PDB file of C-alpha atoms in Angstrom:
ATOM      1  CA  UNK B   1      13.080  27.432   5.882  1.00 52.00           C
ATOM      2  CA  UNK B   2      13.840  25.809   2.518  1.00 57.00           C
ATOM      3  CA  UNK B   3      11.107  25.863  -0.152  1.00 61.00           C
ATOM      4  CA  UNK B   4      10.560  22.929  -2.382  1.00 61.00           C
ATOM      5  CA  UNK B   5       8.358  20.013  -3.286  1.00 62.00           C
ATOM      6  CA  UNK B   6       7.813  17.150  -0.820  1.00 56.00           C
ATOM      7  CA  UNK B   7       7.245  13.893  -2.563  1.00 55.00           C
ATOM      8  CA  UNK B   8       4.777  11.571  -0.812  1.00 54.00           C
ATOM      9  CA  UNK B   9       3.926   8.037  -1.836  1.00 55.00           C
ATOM     10  CA  UNK B  10       0.586   6.857  -0.568  1.00 55.00           C
ATOM     11  CA  UNK B  11      -0.293   3.112  -0.360  1.00 71.00           C
ATOM     12  CA  UNK B  12      -3.842   3.629  -1.723  1.00 81.00           C
ATOM     13  CA  UNK B  13      -6.371   5.865  -3.302  1.00 85.00           C
ATOM     14  CA  UNK B  14      -8.179   8.544  -1.212  1.00 88.00           C
ATOM     15  CA  UNK B  15     -11.838   8.926  -1.792  1.00 88.00           C
ATOM     16  CA  UNK B  16     -14.831  10.725  -0.065  1.00 91.00           C
ATOM     17  CA  UNK B  17     -18.125   9.009   0.467  1.00 91.00           C
ATOM     18  CA  UNK B  18     -21.286  10.110   2.395  1.00 95.00           C
ATOM     19  CA  UNK B  19     -22.805   7.697   4.907  1.00 94.00           C
ATOM     20  CA  UNK B  20     -25.463   8.227   7.568  1.00 96.00           C
ATOM     21  CA  UNK B  21     -24.143   9.603  10.771  1.00 97.00           C
ATOM     22  CA  UNK B  22     -25.193   6.717  12.825  1.00 97.00           C
ATOM     23  CA  UNK B  23     -23.443   4.255  10.594  1.00 96.00           C
ATOM     24  CA  UNK B  24     -20.276   6.343  10.666  1.00 97.00           C
ATOM     25  CA  UNK B  25     -20.308   6.412  14.456  1.00 97.00           C
ATOM     26  CA  UNK B  26     -20.844   2.626  14.679  1.00 97.00           C
ATOM     27  CA  UNK B  27     -17.993   2.029  12.262  1.00 97.00           C
ATOM     28  CA  UNK B  28     -15.700   4.386  14.184  1.00 97.00           C
ATOM     29  CA  UNK B  29     -16.442   2.534  17.442  1.00 97.00           C
ATOM     30  CA  UNK B  30     -16.030  -0.874  15.798  1.00 97.00           C
ATOM     31  CA  UNK B  31     -12.669   0.137  14.292  1.00 96.00           C
ATOM     32  CA  UNK B  32     -11.472   1.467  17.608  1.00 97.00           C
ATOM     33  CA  UNK B  33     -12.516  -1.712  19.542  1.00 97.00           C
ATOM     34  CA  UNK B  34     -10.730  -3.835  16.841  1.00 96.00           C
ATOM     35  CA  UNK B  35      -7.605  -1.782  17.050  1.00 96.00           C
ATOM     36  CA  UNK B  36      -7.817  -0.865  13.197  1.00 95.00           C
ATOM     37  CA  UNK B  37      -7.791   2.311  11.223  1.00 95.00           C
ATOM     38  CA  UNK B  38     -10.949   3.569   9.557  1.00 94.00           C
ATOM     39  CA  UNK B  39      -9.265   2.966   6.207  1.00 93.00           C
ATOM     40  CA  UNK B  40      -8.561  -0.701   7.177  1.00 94.00           C
ATOM     41  CA  UNK B  41     -12.100  -1.196   8.270  1.00 96.00           C
ATOM     42  CA  UNK B  42     -13.731   0.225   5.020  1.00 95.00           C
ATOM     43  CA  UNK B  43     -11.178  -1.667   2.869  1.00 94.00           C
ATOM     44  CA  UNK B  44     -11.950  -4.922   4.583  1.00 95.00           C
ATOM     45  CA  UNK B  45     -15.696  -4.359   4.425  1.00 96.00           C
ATOM     46  CA  UNK B  46     -15.503  -3.640   0.696  1.00 95.00           C
ATOM     47  CA  UNK B  47     -13.315  -6.602   0.034  1.00 94.00           C
ATOM     48  CA  UNK B  48     -15.698  -8.934   1.748  1.00 92.00           C
ATOM     49  CA  UNK B  49     -18.839  -7.404   0.120  1.00 92.00           C
ATOM     50  CA  UNK B  50     -17.212  -7.622  -3.448  1.00 91.00           C
ATOM     51  CA  UNK B  51     -16.145 -11.248  -2.844  1.00 87.00           C
ATOM     52  CA  UNK B  52     -19.697 -12.192  -1.736  1.00 84.00           C
ATOM     53  CA  UNK B  53     -21.449 -10.568  -4.585  1.00 84.00           C
ATOM     54  CA  UNK B  54     -19.005 -11.489  -7.446  1.00 82.00           C
ATOM     55  CA  UNK B  55     -20.557 -15.012  -7.316  1.00 77.00           C
ATOM     56  CA  UNK B  56     -23.903 -13.579  -8.223  1.00 78.00           C
ATOM     57  CA  UNK B  57     -22.645 -12.646 -11.678  1.00 79.00           C
ATOM     58  CA  UNK B  58     -21.122 -15.960 -12.208  1.00 83.00           C
ATOM     59  CA  UNK B  59     -24.332 -17.817 -11.453  1.00 79.00           C
ATOM     60  CA  UNK B  60     -26.358 -15.529 -13.832  1.00 81.00           C
ATOM     61  CA  UNK B  61     -23.838 -16.200 -16.661  1.00 81.00           C
ATOM     62  CA  UNK B  62     -23.926 -19.939 -16.066  1.00 82.00           C
ATOM     63  CA  UNK B  63     -27.724 -19.978 -15.963  1.00 81.00           C
ATOM     64  CA  UNK B  64     -27.707 -18.172 -19.303  1.00 81.00           C
ATOM     65  CA  UNK B  65     -25.341 -20.700 -20.832  1.00 79.00           C
ATOM     66  CA  UNK B  66     -27.404 -23.770 -19.617  1.00 78.00           C
ATOM     67  CA  UNK B  67     -30.869 -22.211 -20.288  1.00 78.00           C
ATOM     68  CA  UNK B  68     -30.906 -23.411 -23.854  1.00 68.00           C
ATOM     69  CA  UNK B  69     -30.030 -27.047 -23.081  1.00 64.00           C
ATOM     70  CA  UNK B  70     -32.586 -29.854 -22.724  1.00 57.00           C
ATOM     71  CA  UNK B  71     -32.665 -32.089 -19.603  1.00 52.00           C
ATOM     72  CA  UNK B  72     -30.504 -34.817 -21.125  1.00 58.00           C
ATOM     73  CA  UNK B  73     -27.766 -32.263 -22.072  1.00 60.00           C
ATOM     74  CA  UNK B  74     -27.651 -30.501 -18.697  1.00 58.00           C
ATOM     75  CA  UNK B  75     -27.156 -33.545 -16.475  1.00 73.00           C
ATOM     76  CA  UNK B  76     -24.039 -33.186 -14.509  1.00 77.00           C
ATOM     77  CA  UNK B  77     -21.604 -36.005 -14.366  1.00 82.00           C
ATOM     78  CA  UNK B  78     -21.986 -37.624 -10.869  1.00 84.00           C
ATOM     79  CA  UNK B  79     -18.205 -37.708 -10.209  1.00 87.00           C
ATOM     80  CA  UNK B  80     -17.854 -34.033 -11.126  1.00 86.00           C
ATOM     81  CA  UNK B  81     -20.972 -33.093  -8.966  1.00 84.00           C
ATOM     82  CA  UNK B  82     -19.481 -34.921  -5.947  1.00 86.00           C
ATOM     83  CA  UNK B  83     -16.149 -33.172  -6.393  1.00 87.00           C
ATOM     84  CA  UNK B  84     -17.779 -29.734  -6.751  1.00 85.00           C
ATOM     85  CA  UNK B  85     -19.864 -30.354  -3.635  1.00 84.00           C
ATOM     86  CA  UNK B  86     -16.771 -31.495  -1.586  1.00 85.00           C
ATOM     87  CA  UNK B  87     -14.874 -28.250  -2.648  1.00 87.00           C
ATOM     88  CA  UNK B  88     -17.518 -26.020  -1.027  1.00 84.00           C
ATOM     89  CA  UNK B  89     -16.754 -24.478   2.272  1.00 80.00           C
ATOM     90  CA  UNK B  90     -18.573 -26.184   5.162  1.00 75.00           C
ATOM     91  CA  UNK B  91     -20.146 -23.042   6.437  1.00 71.00           C
ATOM     92  CA  UNK B  92     -22.109 -22.230   3.335  1.00 55.00           C
ATOM     93  CA  UNK B  93     -25.862 -22.543   3.739  1.00 60.00           C
ATOM     94  CA  UNK B  94     -27.617 -23.875   0.595  1.00 57.00           C
TER      95      UNK B  94
END
């Protein structure tokens, strides 16, 4: 058998995390029922979690910007307000 180096190109980064046994078993069952790999499930869950929580940082930064303005200065143009409201997804609960 020839001896050498096998080059492998992976599509992602491997990592190890510790999670409770019950959560792992639930995730395994869910992934199997959905016909997806464990990696696909964890990547999808992280992507959704990060997207949901990125907005929190934006809100905090905007609050800090507008905190020093008086009531007159912080009024939103009605046309801009309507455009912003119309751009929100319908399923968001406010």
